[in-house]
JSON list of C-alpha atoms and ligand atoms in Angstrom, two decimals:
[
{"chain": "A", "resi": 1, "resn": "MET", "atom": "CA", "xyz": [17.80, -8.57, -5.70]},
{"chain": "A", "resi": 2, "resn": "LYS", "atom": "CA", "xyz": [17.69, -4.85, -6.46]},
{"chain": "A", "resi": 3, "resn": "PRO", "atom": "CA", "xyz": [20.71, -2.85, -5.26]},
{"chain": "A", "resi": 4, "resn": "LEU", "atom": "CA", "xyz": [19.96, -0.81, -2.14]},
{"chain": "A", "resi": 5, "resn": "ILE", "atom": "CA", "xyz": [20.93, 2.84, -1.95]},
{"chain": "A", "resi": 6, "resn": "ILE", "atom": "CA", "xyz": [20.54, 4.30, 1.50]},
{"chain": "A", "resi": 7, "resn": "ALA", "atom": "CA", "xyz": [20.71, 8.01, 2.29]},
{"chain": "A", "resi": 8, "resn": "ASN", "atom": "CA", "xyz": [21.91, 8.77, 5.80]},
{"chain": "A", "resi": 9, "resn": "TRP", "atom": "CA", "xyz": [21.08, 12.44, 6.27]},
{"chain": "A", "resi": 10, "resn": "LYS", "atom": "CA", "xyz": [22.57, 12.43, 9.79]},
{"chain": "A", "resi": 11, "resn": "MET", "atom": "CA", "xyz": [21.58, 15.64, 11.64]},
{"chain": "A", "resi": 12, "resn": "ASN", "atom": "CA", "xyz": [20.65, 17.51, 8.43]},
{"chain": "A", "resi": 13, "resn": "PRO", "atom": "CA", "xyz": [19.06, 19.62, 7.03]},
{"chain": "A", "resi": 14, "resn": "GLN", "atom": "CA", "xyz": [18.29, 22.23, 9.66]},
{"chain": "A", "resi": 15, "resn": "THR", "atom": "CA", "xyz": [14.70, 22.99, 8.71]},
{"chain": "A", "resi": 16, "resn": "LEU", "atom": "CA", "xyz": [11.62, 20.99, 7.85]},
{"chain": "A", "resi": 17, "resn": "THR", "atom": "CA", "xyz": [11.18, 23.09, 4.73]},
{"chain": "A", "resi": 18, "resn": "ASN", "atom": "CA", "xyz": [14.59, 22.07, 3.45]},
{"chain": "A", "resi": 19, "resn": "ALA", "atom": "CA", "xyz": [14.01, 18.44, 4.40]},
{"chain": "A", "resi": 20, "resn": "LYS", "atom": "CA", "xyz": [10.82, 18.41, 2.32]},
{"chain": "A", "resi": 21, "resn": "LYS", "atom": "CA", "xyz": [12.60, 20.11, -0.58]},
{"chain": "A", "resi": 22, "resn": "LEU", "atom": "CA", "xyz": [15.45, 17.63, -0.55]},
{"chain": "A", "resi": 23, "resn": "PHE", "atom": "CA", "xyz": [13.10, 14.67, -0.31]},
{"chain": "A", "resi": 24, "resn": "ASN", "atom": "CA", "xyz": [10.88, 15.87, -3.12]},
{"chain": "A", "resi": 25, "resn": "VAL", "atom": "CA", "xyz": [13.74, 16.61, -5.49]},
{"chain": "A", "resi": 26, "resn": "VAL", "atom": "CA", "xyz": [15.08, 13.10, -4.95]},
{"chain": "A", "resi": 27, "resn": "LYS", "atom": "CA", "xyz": [11.60, 11.65, -5.30]},
{"chain": "A", "resi": 28, "resn": "LYS", "atom": "CA", "xyz": [11.20, 13.34, -8.66]},
{"chain": "A", "resi": 29, "resn": "GLY", "atom": "CA", "xyz": [14.68, 12.39, -9.79]},
{"chain": "A", "resi": 30, "resn": "VAL", "atom": "CA", "xyz": [14.20, 8.67, -9.20]},
{"chain": "A", "resi": 31, "resn": "LYS", "atom": "CA", "xyz": [10.58, 8.48, -10.32]},
{"chain": "A", "resi": 32, "resn": "ASN", "atom": "CA", "xyz": [11.28, 6.26, -13.31]},
{"chain": "A", "resi": 33, "resn": "ILE", "atom": "CA", "xyz": [13.98, 4.14, -11.76]},
{"chain": "A", "resi": 34, "resn": "LYS", "atom": "CA", "xyz": [12.49, 0.80, -10.84]},
{"chain": "A", "resi": 35, "resn": "ASN", "atom": "CA", "xyz": [15.54, -1.41, -10.47]},
{"chain": "A", "resi": 36, "resn": "VAL", "atom": "CA", "xyz": [17.12, 0.27, -7.42]},
{"chain": "A", "resi": 37, "resn": "GLU", "atom": "CA", "xyz": [15.63, 0.43, -3.93]},
{"chain": "A", "resi": 38, "resn": "VAL", "atom": "CA", "xyz": [16.18, 3.91, -2.49]},
{"chain": "A", "resi": 39, "resn": "ILE", "atom": "CA", "xyz": [15.80, 4.46, 1.24]},
{"chain": "A", "resi": 40, "resn": "ILE", "atom": "CA", "xyz": [15.92, 7.86, 2.94]},
{"chain": "A", "resi": 41, "resn": "CYS", "atom": "CA", "xyz": [16.96, 8.01, 6.60]},
{"chain": "A", "resi": 42, "resn": "PRO", "atom": "CA", "xyz": [16.21, 11.54, 7.85]},
{"chain": "A", "resi": 43, "resn": "PRO", "atom": "CA", "xyz": [16.30, 12.79, 11.45]},
{"chain": "A", "resi": 44, "resn": "PHE", "atom": "CA", "xyz": [13.42, 11.24, 13.45]},
{"chain": "A", "resi": 45, "resn": "ILE", "atom": "CA", "xyz": [11.53, 14.52, 13.62]},
{"chain": "A", "resi": 46, "resn": "TYR", "atom": "CA", "xyz": [11.01, 14.70, 9.84]},
{"chain": "A", "resi": 47, "resn": "LEU", "atom": "CA", "xyz": [9.72, 11.16, 9.42]},
{"chain": "A", "resi": 48, "resn": "PRO", "atom": "CA", "xyz": [5.97, 11.80, 9.73]},
{"chain": "A", "resi": 49, "resn": "THR", "atom": "CA", "xyz": [6.02, 14.67, 7.21]},
{"chain": "A", "resi": 50, "resn": "LEU", "atom": "CA", "xyz": [8.18, 12.80, 4.74]},
{"chain": "A", "resi": 51, "resn": "ARG", "atom": "CA", "xyz": [6.01, 9.75, 5.08]},
{"chain": "A", "resi": 52, "resn": "ALA", "atom": "CA", "xyz": [3.05, 11.78, 3.92]},
{"chain": "A", "resi": 53, "resn": "SER", "atom": "CA", "xyz": [5.12, 13.03, 1.01]},
{"chain": "A", "resi": 54, "resn": "ALA", "atom": "CA", "xyz": [6.39, 9.54, 0.17]},
{"chain": "A", "resi": 55, "resn": "PHE", "atom": "CA", "xyz": [2.89, 8.17, -0.17]},
{"chain": "A", "resi": 56, "resn": "ALA", "atom": "CA", "xyz": [1.46, 11.21, -1.92]},
{"chain": "A", "resi": 57, "resn": "LYS", "atom": "CA", "xyz": [0.70, 11.12, -5.64]},
{"chain": "A", "resi": 58, "resn": "GLY", "atom": "CA", "xyz": [3.76, 10.62, -7.76]},
{"chain": "A", "resi": 59, "resn": "TYR", "atom": "CA", "xyz": [5.45, 8.42, -5.18]},
{"chain": "A", "resi": 60, "resn": "GLY", "atom": "CA", "xyz": [8.76, 7.60, -6.72]},
{"chain": "A", "resi": 61, "resn": "GLY", "atom": "CA", "xyz": [9.54, 4.44, -4.84]},
{"chain": "A", "resi": 62, "resn": "LEU", "atom": "CA", "xyz": [11.35, 5.95, -1.88]},
{"chain": "A", "resi": 63, "resn": "ALA", "atom": "CA", "xyz": [11.23, 4.03, 1.38]},
{"chain": "A", "resi": 64, "resn": "LEU", "atom": "CA", "xyz": [11.92, 5.51, 4.80]},
{"chain": "A", "resi": 65, "resn": "GLY", "atom": "CA", "xyz": [14.35, 4.41, 7.46]},
{"chain": "A", "resi": 66, "resn": "SER", "atom": "CA", "xyz": [15.59, 5.86, 10.72]},
{"chain": "A", "resi": 67, "resn": "GLN", "atom": "CA", "xyz": [19.16, 6.41, 11.87]},
{"chain": "A", "resi": 68, "resn": "ASN", "atom": "CA", "xyz": [18.78, 4.77, 15.26]},
{"chain": "A", "resi": 69, "resn": "CYS", "atom": "CA", "xyz": [16.26, 3.13, 17.59]},
{"chain": "A", "resi": 70, "resn": "PHE", "atom": "CA", "xyz": [15.98, 2.10, 21.23]},
{"chain": "A", "resi": 71, "resn": "TRP", "atom": "CA", "xyz": [15.69, -1.54, 22.28]},
{"chain": "A", "resi": 72, "resn": "GLU", "atom": "CA", "xyz": [12.56, -1.36, 24.45]},
{"chain": "A", "resi": 73, "resn": "ASP", "atom": "CA", "xyz": [9.13, -0.87, 22.85]},
{"chain": "A", "resi": 74, "resn": "GLU", "atom": "CA", "xyz": [7.85, 1.70, 25.38]},
{"chain": "A", "resi": 75, "resn": "GLY", "atom": "CA", "xyz": [8.43, 3.02, 28.87]},
{"chain": "A", "resi": 76, "resn": "ALA", "atom": "CA", "xyz": [10.41, 5.46, 30.97]},
{"chain": "A", "resi": 77, "resn": "PHE", "atom": "CA", "xyz": [13.36, 6.05, 28.64]},
{"chain": "A", "resi": 78, "resn": "THR", "atom": "CA", "xyz": [13.52, 9.81, 28.26]},
{"chain": "A", "resi": 79, "resn": "GLY", "atom": "CA", "xyz": [14.52, 11.00, 24.83]},
{"chain": "A", "resi": 80, "resn": "GLU", "atom": "CA", "xyz": [14.44, 7.60, 23.14]},
{"chain": "A", "resi": 81, "resn": "ILE", "atom": "CA", "xyz": [12.42, 6.33, 20.16]},
{"chain": "A", "resi": 82, "resn": "SER", "atom": "CA", "xyz": [11.46, 2.66, 19.88]},
{"chain": "A", "resi": 83, "resn": "SER", "atom": "CA", "xyz": [11.46, 0.31, 16.89]},
{"chain": "A", "resi": 84, "resn": "PHE", "atom": "CA", "xyz": [7.78, -0.20, 17.53]},
{"chain": "A", "resi": 85, "resn": "MET", "atom": "CA", "xyz": [7.13, 3.53, 17.07]},
{"chain": "A", "resi": 86, "resn": "LEU", "atom": "CA", "xyz": [9.28, 3.68, 13.96]},
{"chain": "A", "resi": 87, "resn": "LYS", "atom": "CA", "xyz": [7.42, 0.82, 12.35]},
{"chain": "A", "resi": 88, "resn": "ASN", "atom": "CA", "xyz": [4.15, 2.48, 13.27]},
{"chain": "A", "resi": 89, "resn": "ILE", "atom": "CA", "xyz": [5.19, 5.76, 11.64]},
{"chain": "A", "resi": 90, "resn": "GLY", "atom": "CA", "xyz": [5.98, 4.01, 8.35]},
{"chain": "A", "resi": 91, "resn": "CYS", "atom": "CA", "xyz": [9.67, 3.14, 8.51]},
{"chain": "A", "resi": 92, "resn": "LYS", "atom": "CA", "xyz": [10.83, 0.04, 6.72]},
{"chain": "A", "resi": 93, "resn": "TYR", "atom": "CA", "xyz": [14.51, 0.17, 7.71]},
{"chain": "A", "resi": 94, "resn": "VAL", "atom": "CA", "xyz": [16.62, 1.26, 10.68]},
{"chain": "A", "resi": 95, "resn": "ILE", "atom": "CA", "xyz": [20.36, 1.96, 10.79]},
{"chain": "A", "resi": 96, "resn": "VAL", "atom": "CA", "xyz": [21.95, 0.36, 13.84]},
{"chain": "A", "resi": 97, "resn": "GLY", "atom": "CA", "xyz": [25.46, 0.80, 15.21]},
{"chain": "A", "resi": 98, "resn": "HIS", "atom": "CA", "xyz": [26.63, 3.65, 12.99]},
{"chain": "A", "resi": 99, "resn": "SER", "atom": "CA", "xyz": [30.20, 4.59, 13.88]},
{"chain": "A", "resi": 100, "resn": "GLU", "atom": "CA", "xyz": [29.08, 8.07, 14.99]},
{"chain": "A", "resi": 101, "resn": "ARG", "atom": "CA", "xyz": [26.69, 6.46, 17.50]},
{"chain": "A", "resi": 102, "resn": "ARG", "atom": "CA", "xyz": [29.47, 4.21, 18.72]},
{"chain": "A", "resi": 103, "resn": "ARG", "atom": "CA", "xyz": [31.90, 7.11, 18.98]},
{"chain": "A", "resi": 104, "resn": "TYR", "atom": "CA", "xyz": [29.85, 10.01, 20.35]},
{"chain": "A", "resi": 105, "resn": "PHE", "atom": "CA", "xyz": [27.17, 8.11, 22.26]},
{"chain": "A", "resi": 106, "resn": "LYS", "atom": "CA", "xyz": [29.30, 5.23, 23.48]},
{"chain": "A", "resi": 107, "resn": "GLU", "atom": "CA", "xyz": [27.16, 2.54, 21.90]},
{"chain": "A", "resi": 108, "resn": "THR", "atom": "CA", "xyz": [28.68, -0.85, 22.52]},
{"chain": "A", "resi": 109, "resn": "CYS", "atom": "CA", "xyz": [28.21, -4.09, 20.56]},
{"chain": "A", "resi": 110, "resn": "VAL", "atom": "CA", "xyz": [25.97, -5.32, 23.41]},
{"chain": "A", "resi": 111, "resn": "MET", "atom": "CA", "xyz": [23.69, -2.31, 22.92]},
{"chain": "A", "resi": 112, "resn": "VAL", "atom": "CA", "xyz": [23.82, -2.73, 19.16]},
{"chain": "A", "resi": 113, "resn": "ASN", "atom": "CA", "xyz": [22.82, -6.37, 19.58]},
{"chain": "A", "resi": 114, "resn": "LYS", "atom": "CA", "xyz": [19.77, -5.40, 21.67]},
{"chain": "A", "resi": 115, "resn": "LYS", "atom": "CA", "xyz": [18.72, -2.82, 19.10]},
{"chain": "A", "resi": 116, "resn": "LEU", "atom": "CA", "xyz": [18.99, -5.38, 16.30]},
{"chain": "A", "resi": 117, "resn": "ARG", "atom": "CA", "xyz": [16.77, -7.81, 18.21]},
{"chain": "A", "resi": 118, "resn": "ALA", "atom": "CA", "xyz": [14.17, -5.10, 18.89]},
{"chain": "A", "resi": 119, "resn": "ALA", "atom": "CA", "xyz": [14.15, -4.04, 15.23]},
{"chain": "A", "resi": 120, "resn": "LEU", "atom": "CA", "xyz": [13.70, -7.63, 14.05]},
{"chain": "A", "resi": 121, "resn": "ALA", "atom": "CA", "xyz": [10.93, -8.23, 16.58]},
{"chain": "A", "resi": 122, "resn": "ASN", "atom": "CA", "xyz": [9.10, -5.20, 15.16]},
{"chain": "A", "resi": 123, "resn": "ASN", "atom": "CA", "xyz": [9.61, -6.20, 11.53]},
{"chain": "A", "resi": 124, "resn": "LEU", "atom": "CA", "xyz": [11.97, -3.35, 10.76]},
{"chain": "A", "resi": 125, "resn": "LYS", "atom": "CA", "xyz": [14.86, -4.24, 8.50]},
{"chain": "A", "resi": 126, "resn": "PRO", "atom": "CA", "xyz": [18.10, -3.43, 10.34]},
{"chain": "A", "resi": 127, "resn": "ILE", "atom": "CA", "xyz": [21.14, -2.06, 8.58]},
{"chain": "A", "resi": 128, "resn": "LEU", "atom": "CA", "xyz": [24.02, -2.99, 10.83]},
{"chain": "A", "resi": 129, "resn": "CYS", "atom": "CA", "xyz": [27.06, -0.72, 10.37]},
{"chain": "A", "resi": 130, "resn": "VAL", "atom": "CA", "xyz": [30.45, -2.27, 11.05]},
{"chain": "A", "resi": 131, "resn": "ASP", "atom": "CA", "xyz": [34.05, -1.44, 10.46]},
{"chain": "A", "resi": 132, "resn": "SER", "atom": "CA", "xyz": [35.52, -4.79, 11.47]},
{"chain": "A", "resi": 133, "resn": "ILE", "atom": "CA", "xyz": [34.81, -8.51, 11.56]},
{"chain": "A", "resi": 134, "resn": "ASN", "atom": "CA", "xyz": [34.78, -8.26, 15.33]},
{"chain": "A", "resi": 135, "resn": "GLN", "atom": "CA", "xyz": [31.84, -5.87, 15.19]},
{"chain": "A", "resi": 136, "resn": "VAL", "atom": "CA", "xyz": [29.99, -8.26, 12.88]},
{"chain": "A", "resi": 137, "resn": "LYS", "atom": "CA", "xyz": [30.47, -11.18, 15.24]},
{"chain": "A", "resi": 138, "resn": "ARG", "atom": "CA", "xyz": [29.72, -9.29, 18.45]},
{"chain": "A", "resi": 139, "resn": "GLY", "atom": "CA", "xyz": [26.77, -7.41, 16.99]},
{"chain": "A", "resi": 140, "resn": "LEU", "atom": "CA", "xyz": [25.10, -10.60, 15.78]},
{"chain": "A", "resi": 141, "resn": "LYS", "atom": "CA", "xyz": [25.88, -12.69, 18.86]},
{"chain": "A", "resi": 142, "resn": "GLY", "atom": "CA", "xyz": [23.10, -15.14, 19.73]},
{"chain": "A", "resi": 143, "resn": "ILE", "atom": "CA", "xyz": [20.82, -14.04, 16.87]},
{"chain": "A", "resi": 144, "resn": "SER", "atom": "CA", "xyz": [19.47, -17.04, 14.93]},
{"chain": "A", "resi": 145, "resn": "LYS", "atom": "CA", "xyz": [20.63, -17.80, 11.39]},
{"chain": "A", "resi": 146, "resn": "LYS", "atom": "CA", "xyz": [17.11, -17.25, 10.13]},
{"chain": "A", "resi": 147, "resn": "GLU", "atom": "CA", "xyz": [16.96, -13.79, 11.68]},
{"chain": "A", "resi": 148, "resn": "ILE", "atom": "CA", "xyz": [20.46, -12.87, 10.53]},
{"chain": "A", "resi": 149, "resn": "LYS", "atom": "CA", "xyz": [19.24, -13.35, 6.94]},
{"chain": "A", "resi": 150, "resn": "LYS", "atom": "CA", "xyz": [16.94, -10.34, 7.46]},
{"chain": "A", "resi": 151, "resn": "ILE", "atom": "CA", "xyz": [19.82, -8.04, 8.47]},
{"chain": "A", "resi": 152, "resn": "VAL", "atom": "CA", "xyz": [21.63, -5.84, 5.96]},
{"chain": "A", "resi": 153, "resn": "ILE", "atom": "CA", "xyz": [25.30, -5.23, 6.78]},
{"chain": "A", "resi": 154, "resn": "ALA", "atom": "CA", "xyz": [27.02, -1.97, 5.86]},
{"chain": "A", "resi": 155, "resn": "TYR", "atom": "CA", "xyz": [30.80, -2.06, 5.82]},
{"chain": "A", "resi": 156, "resn": "GLU", "atom": "CA", "xyz": [31.87, 1.45, 6.72]},
{"chain": "A", "resi": 157, "resn": "PRO", "atom": "CA", "xyz": [35.58, 1.88, 7.41]},
{"chain": "A", "resi": 158, "resn": "ILE", "atom": "CA", "xyz": [35.94, 4.77, 9.87]},
{"chain": "A", "resi": 159, "resn": "PHE", "atom": "CA", "xyz": [38.73, 6.45, 7.91]},
{"chain": "A", "resi": 160, "resn": "ALA", "atom": "CA", "xyz": [36.40, 6.78, 4.93]},
{"chain": "A", "resi": 161, "resn": "ILE", "atom": "CA", "xyz": [33.38, 8.30, 6.67]},
{"chain": "A", "resi": 162, "resn": "GLY", "atom": "CA", "xyz": [32.92, 11.97, 5.82]},
{"chain": "A", "resi": 163, "resn": "THR", "atom": "CA", "xyz": [36.57, 12.34, 4.83]},
{"chain": "A", "resi": 164, "resn": "GLY", "atom": "CA", "xyz": [36.33, 12.33, 1.05]},
{"chain": "A", "resi": 165, "resn": "LYS", "atom": "CA", "xyz": [38.78, 9.41, 1.10]},
{"chain": "A", "resi": 166, "resn": "ALA", "atom": "CA", "xyz": [36.82, 6.30, 0.14]},
{"chain": "A", "resi": 167, "resn": "CYS", "atom": "CA", "xyz": [38.19, 2.84, 0.81]},
{"chain": "A", "resi": 168, "resn": "SER", "atom": "CA", "xyz": [40.15, 1.27, -2.03]},
{"chain": "A", "resi": 169, "resn": "ILE", "atom": "CA", "xyz": [38.11, -1.14, -4.13]},
{"chain": "A", "resi": 170, "resn": "SER", "atom": "CA", "xyz": [40.47, -4.01, -3.34]},
{"chain": "A", "resi": 171, "resn": "LYS", "atom": "CA", "xyz": [40.33, -3.54, 0.44]},
{"chain": "A", "resi": 172, "resn": "ALA", "atom": "CA", "xyz": [36.54, -3.07, 0.36]},
{"chain": "A", "resi": 173, "resn": "LYS", "atom": "CA", "xyz": [36.15, -6.20, -1.75]},
{"chain": "A", "resi": 174, "resn": "GLU", "atom": "CA", "xyz": [38.31, -8.16, 0.67]},
{"chain": "A", "resi": 175, "resn": "MET", "atom": "CA", "xyz": [36.14, -7.09, 3.63]},
{"chain": "A", "resi": 176, "resn": "ASN", "atom": "CA", "xyz": [32.98, -7.80, 1.67]},
{"chain": "A", "resi": 177, "resn": "PHE", "atom": "CA", "xyz": [34.18, -11.36, 1.06]},
{"chain": "A", "resi": 178, "resn": "SER", "atom": "CA", "xyz": [35.32, -11.85, 4.66]},
{"chain": "A", "resi": 179, "resn": "ILE", "atom": "CA", "xyz": [31.91, -10.79, 5.99]},
{"chain": "A", "resi": 180, "resn": "ARG", "atom": "CA", "xyz": [30.20, -12.98, 3.39]},
{"chain": "A", "resi": 181, "resn": "LYS", "atom": "CA", "xyz": [32.25, -15.93, 4.56]},
{"chain": "A", "resi": 182, "resn": "ILE", "atom": "CA", "xyz": [30.69, -15.55, 8.00]},
{"chain": "A", "resi": 183, "resn": "LEU", "atom": "CA", "xyz": [27.14, -14.76, 6.95]},
{"chain": "A", "resi": 184, "resn": "GLY", "atom": "CA", "xyz": [26.81, -16.88, 3.81]},
{"chain": "A", "resi": 185, "resn": "GLU", "atom": "CA", "xyz": [26.62, -16.27, 0.10]},
{"chain": "A", "resi": 186, "resn": "THR", "atom": "CA", "xyz": [23.16, -14.70, 0.16]},
{"chain": "A", "resi": 187, "resn": "ALA", "atom": "CA", "xyz": [24.03, -11.94, 2.67]},
{"chain": "A", "resi": 188, "resn": "THR", "atom": "CA", "xyz": [23.21, -8.36, 1.69]},
{"chain": "A", "resi": 189, "resn": "ILE", "atom": "CA", "xyz": [26.32, -6.26, 2.24]},
{"chain": "A", "resi": 190, "resn": "LEU", "atom": "CA", "xyz": [26.65, -2.56, 1.45]},
{"chain": "A", "resi": 191, "resn": "TYR", "atom": "CA", "xyz": [29.61, -0.23, 1.30]},
{"chain": "A", "resi": 192, "resn": "GLY", "atom": "CA", "xyz": [29.62, 3.20, 2.95]},
{"chain": "A", "resi": 193, "resn": "GLY", "atom": "CA", "xyz": [32.20, 5.96, 3.30]},
{"chain": "A", "resi": 194, "resn": "SER", "atom": "CA", "xyz": [32.76, 8.90, 0.92]},
{"chain": "A", "resi": 195, "resn": "VAL", "atom": "CA", "xyz": [30.69, 7.43, -1.88]},
{"chain": "A", "resi": 196, "resn": "ASN", "atom": "CA", "xyz": [30.26, 9.87, -4.78]},
{"chain": "A", "resi": 197, "resn": "PRO", "atom": "CA", "xyz": [29.02, 9.72, -8.38]},
{"chain": "A", "resi": 198, "resn": "LYS", "atom": "CA", "xyz": [32.53, 8.79, -9.58]},
{"chain": "A", "resi": 199, "resn": "ASN", "atom": "CA", "xyz": [33.23, 5.82, -7.33]},
{"chain": "A", "resi": 200, "resn": "ALA", "atom": "CA", "xyz": [29.70, 4.48, -6.69]},
{"chain": "A", "resi": 201, "resn": "LYS", "atom": "CA", "xyz": [29.53, 2.04, -9.59]},
{"chain": "A", "resi": 202, "resn": "ASP", "atom": "CA", "xyz": [32.87, 0.44, -8.80]},
{"chain": "A", "resi": 203, "resn": "PHE", "atom": "CA", "xyz": [31.81, -0.58, -5.30]},
{"chain": "A", "resi": 204, "resn": "ILE", "atom": "CA", "xyz": [28.97, -2.56, -6.83]},
{"chain": "A", "resi": 205, "resn": "GLU", "atom": "CA", "xyz": [30.52, -3.78, -10.07]},
{"chain": "A", "resi": 206, "resn": "LYS", "atom": "CA", "xyz": [34.08, -4.39, -8.95]},
{"chain": "A", "resi": 207, "resn": "ALA", "atom": "CA", "xyz": [33.89, -4.86, -5.17]},
{"chain": "A", "resi": 208, "resn": "GLN", "atom": "CA", "xyz": [30.57, -6.72, -5.53]},
{"chain": "A", "resi": 209, "resn": "PHE", "atom": "CA", "xyz": [28.53, -5.02, -2.83]},
{"chain": "A", "resi": 210, "resn": "GLN", "atom": "CA", "xyz": [24.72, -5.12, -3.03]},
{"chain": "A", "resi": 211, "resn": "GLY", "atom": "CA", "xyz": [24.37, -1.42, -2.44]},
{"chain": "A", "resi": 212, "resn": "LEU", "atom": "CA", "xyz": [25.65, 1.76, -0.82]},
{"chain": "A", "resi": 213, "resn": "LEU", "atom": "CA", "xyz": [25.16, 3.77, 2.36]},
{"chain": "A", "resi": 214, "resn": "ILE", "atom": "CA", "xyz": [25.62, 7.42, 1.55]},
{"chain": "A", "resi": 215, "resn": "GLY", "atom": "CA", "xyz": [26.07, 10.35, 3.94]},
{"chain": "A", "resi": 216, "resn": "GLY", "atom": "CA", "xyz": [27.40, 13.65, 2.56]},
{"chain": "A", "resi": 217, "resn": "ALA", "atom": "CA", "xyz": [26.47, 13.04, -1.09]},
{"chain": "A", "resi": 218, "resn": "SER", "atom": "CA", "xyz": [22.87, 12.25, -0.12]},
{"chain": "A", "resi": 219, "resn": "LEU", "atom": "CA", "xyz": [22.39, 15.87, 0.99]},
{"chain": "A", "resi": 220, "resn": "ASN", "atom": "CA", "xyz": [23.08, 17.08, -2.53]},
{"chain": "A", "resi": 221, "resn": "PRO", "atom": "CA", "xyz": [20.09, 15.87, -4.55]},
{"chain": "A", "resi": 222, "resn": "LYS", "atom": "CA", "xyz": [21.87, 16.25, -7.90]},
{"chain": "A", "resi": 223, "resn": "GLU", "atom": "CA", "xyz": [24.80, 14.10, -6.78]},
{"chain": "A", "resi": 224, "resn": "PHE", "atom": "CA", "xyz": [22.56, 11.60, -5.04]},
{"chain": "A", "resi": 225, "resn": "VAL", "atom": "CA", "xyz": [20.27, 11.11, -8.04]},
{"chain": "A", "resi": 226, "resn": "LYS", "atom": "CA", "xyz": [23.35, 10.83, -10.26]},
{"chain": "A", "resi": 227, "resn": "ILE", "atom": "CA", "xyz": [24.62, 7.97, -8.09]},
{"chain": "A", "resi": 228, "resn": "ILE", "atom": "CA", "xyz": [21.26, 6.20, -8.26]},
{"chain": "A", "resi": 229, "resn": "LYS", "atom": "CA", "xyz": [21.13, 6.58, -12.05]},
{"chain": "A", "resi": 230, "resn": "LYS", "atom": "CA", "xyz": [24.62, 5.17, -12.42]},
{"chain": "A", "resi": 231, "resn": "VAL", "atom": "CA", "xyz": [23.77, 2.19, -10.26]},
{"chain": "A", "resi": 232, "resn": "SER", "atom": "CA", "xyz": [20.53, 1.62, -12.18]},
{"chain": "A", "resi": 233, "resn": "GLN", "atom": "CA", "xyz": [22.57, 1.24, -15.38]},
{"chain": "A", "resi": 234, "resn": "ILE", "atom": "CA", "xyz": [24.67, -1.65, -14.07]},
{"chain": "B", "resi": 1, "resn": "PGA", "atom": "P1", "xyz": [29.79, 9.78, 4.03]},
{"chain": "B", "resi": 1, "resn": "PGA", "atom": "O1", "xyz": [29.01, 9.07, 5.27]},
{"chain": "B", "resi": 1, "resn": "PGA", "atom": "O2", "xyz": [29.13, 9.26, 2.78]},
{"chain": "B", "resi": 1, "resn": "PGA", "atom": "O3", "xyz": [29.57, 11.25, 4.24]},
{"chain": "B", "resi": 1, "resn": "PGA", "atom": "O4", "xyz": [31.20, 9.37, 4.13]},
{"chain": "B", "resi": 1, "resn": "PGA", "atom": "C1", "xyz": [28.66, 7.74, 5.24]},
{"chain": "B", "resi": 1, "resn": "PGA", "atom": "C2", "xyz": [28.01, 7.34, 6.52]},
{"chain": "B", "resi": 1, "resn": "PGA", "atom": "O5", "xyz": [28.39, 7.87, 7.58]},
{"chain": "B", "resi": 1, "resn": "PGA", "atom": "O6", "xyz": [27.11, 6.48, 6.55]}
]
C-alpha cells in the first residue's frame, strides 16, 4: 500500500485565490511522485473549485477530502454538509472526530460513530482521529469488521497538535501497535501532530505508520512537498 499523506488545512487560507495558489503549487510539486497518495482537505467552501483544478490538465495525483461531515444525507439541519454531498462533489476521504471538533464543537464518540457510518454508507473513506484507545473502541462501536477495514485511523495526541512538539517516536510506535492489536495487522494507521520535514520519515520508517496527517506544515507548500518527497524515498 502507498503511504498516505493528508493535508488538513483547517480554517485556512482566508481567500479562494490563496487556496487555489496553495493547491496548485502542491499539485506541481508532487506531479512526478507516484508512490505516495496525497489528499488535500480544504474548508468545504473551496472543494468545488479545487476539484476542477484537481482534474484539470496536469493533474498531479491529488485527491480531495473534507474535514467533517454530518450523519444524515439531507434534511433540515441548518449549516451542515452531508457525506452524500461530499461524495457528489468529488471527495474521496473525510476526516471524522478531529480533536478540534471534539473540543470546540463538543463532538462525542456517539456522534463520531454516526458520522463514520454515514461516510461508509456513501463510499467515502473515513479518517478517524483518535488520541486514545478508548476513542478507537467507542468510535468504532457496532461497526462490522468488514467496514472497519475501510476506515483509516489517525493517532493524534492532543499535546502534539499545532504545538511544534511532536510525539516521541517510541510513544507513537507503542500507540500504533496498541491500535493495530485491536484492528488487526492490515489496519491503516497514520500519525498526526507537529509533523515537519525533519521528523516525517521517522514516523513511517521507525514508528511504522502508514502515513501522516499534517496541519500547519501543509499550509506551507515548500515544507509540505518536502515531506512528500522524503516519504516517497523510503
Ligand atoms: P499540526 O496539526 O500538524 O499543525 O500539528 C495536525 C492536525 O491537527 O491534524
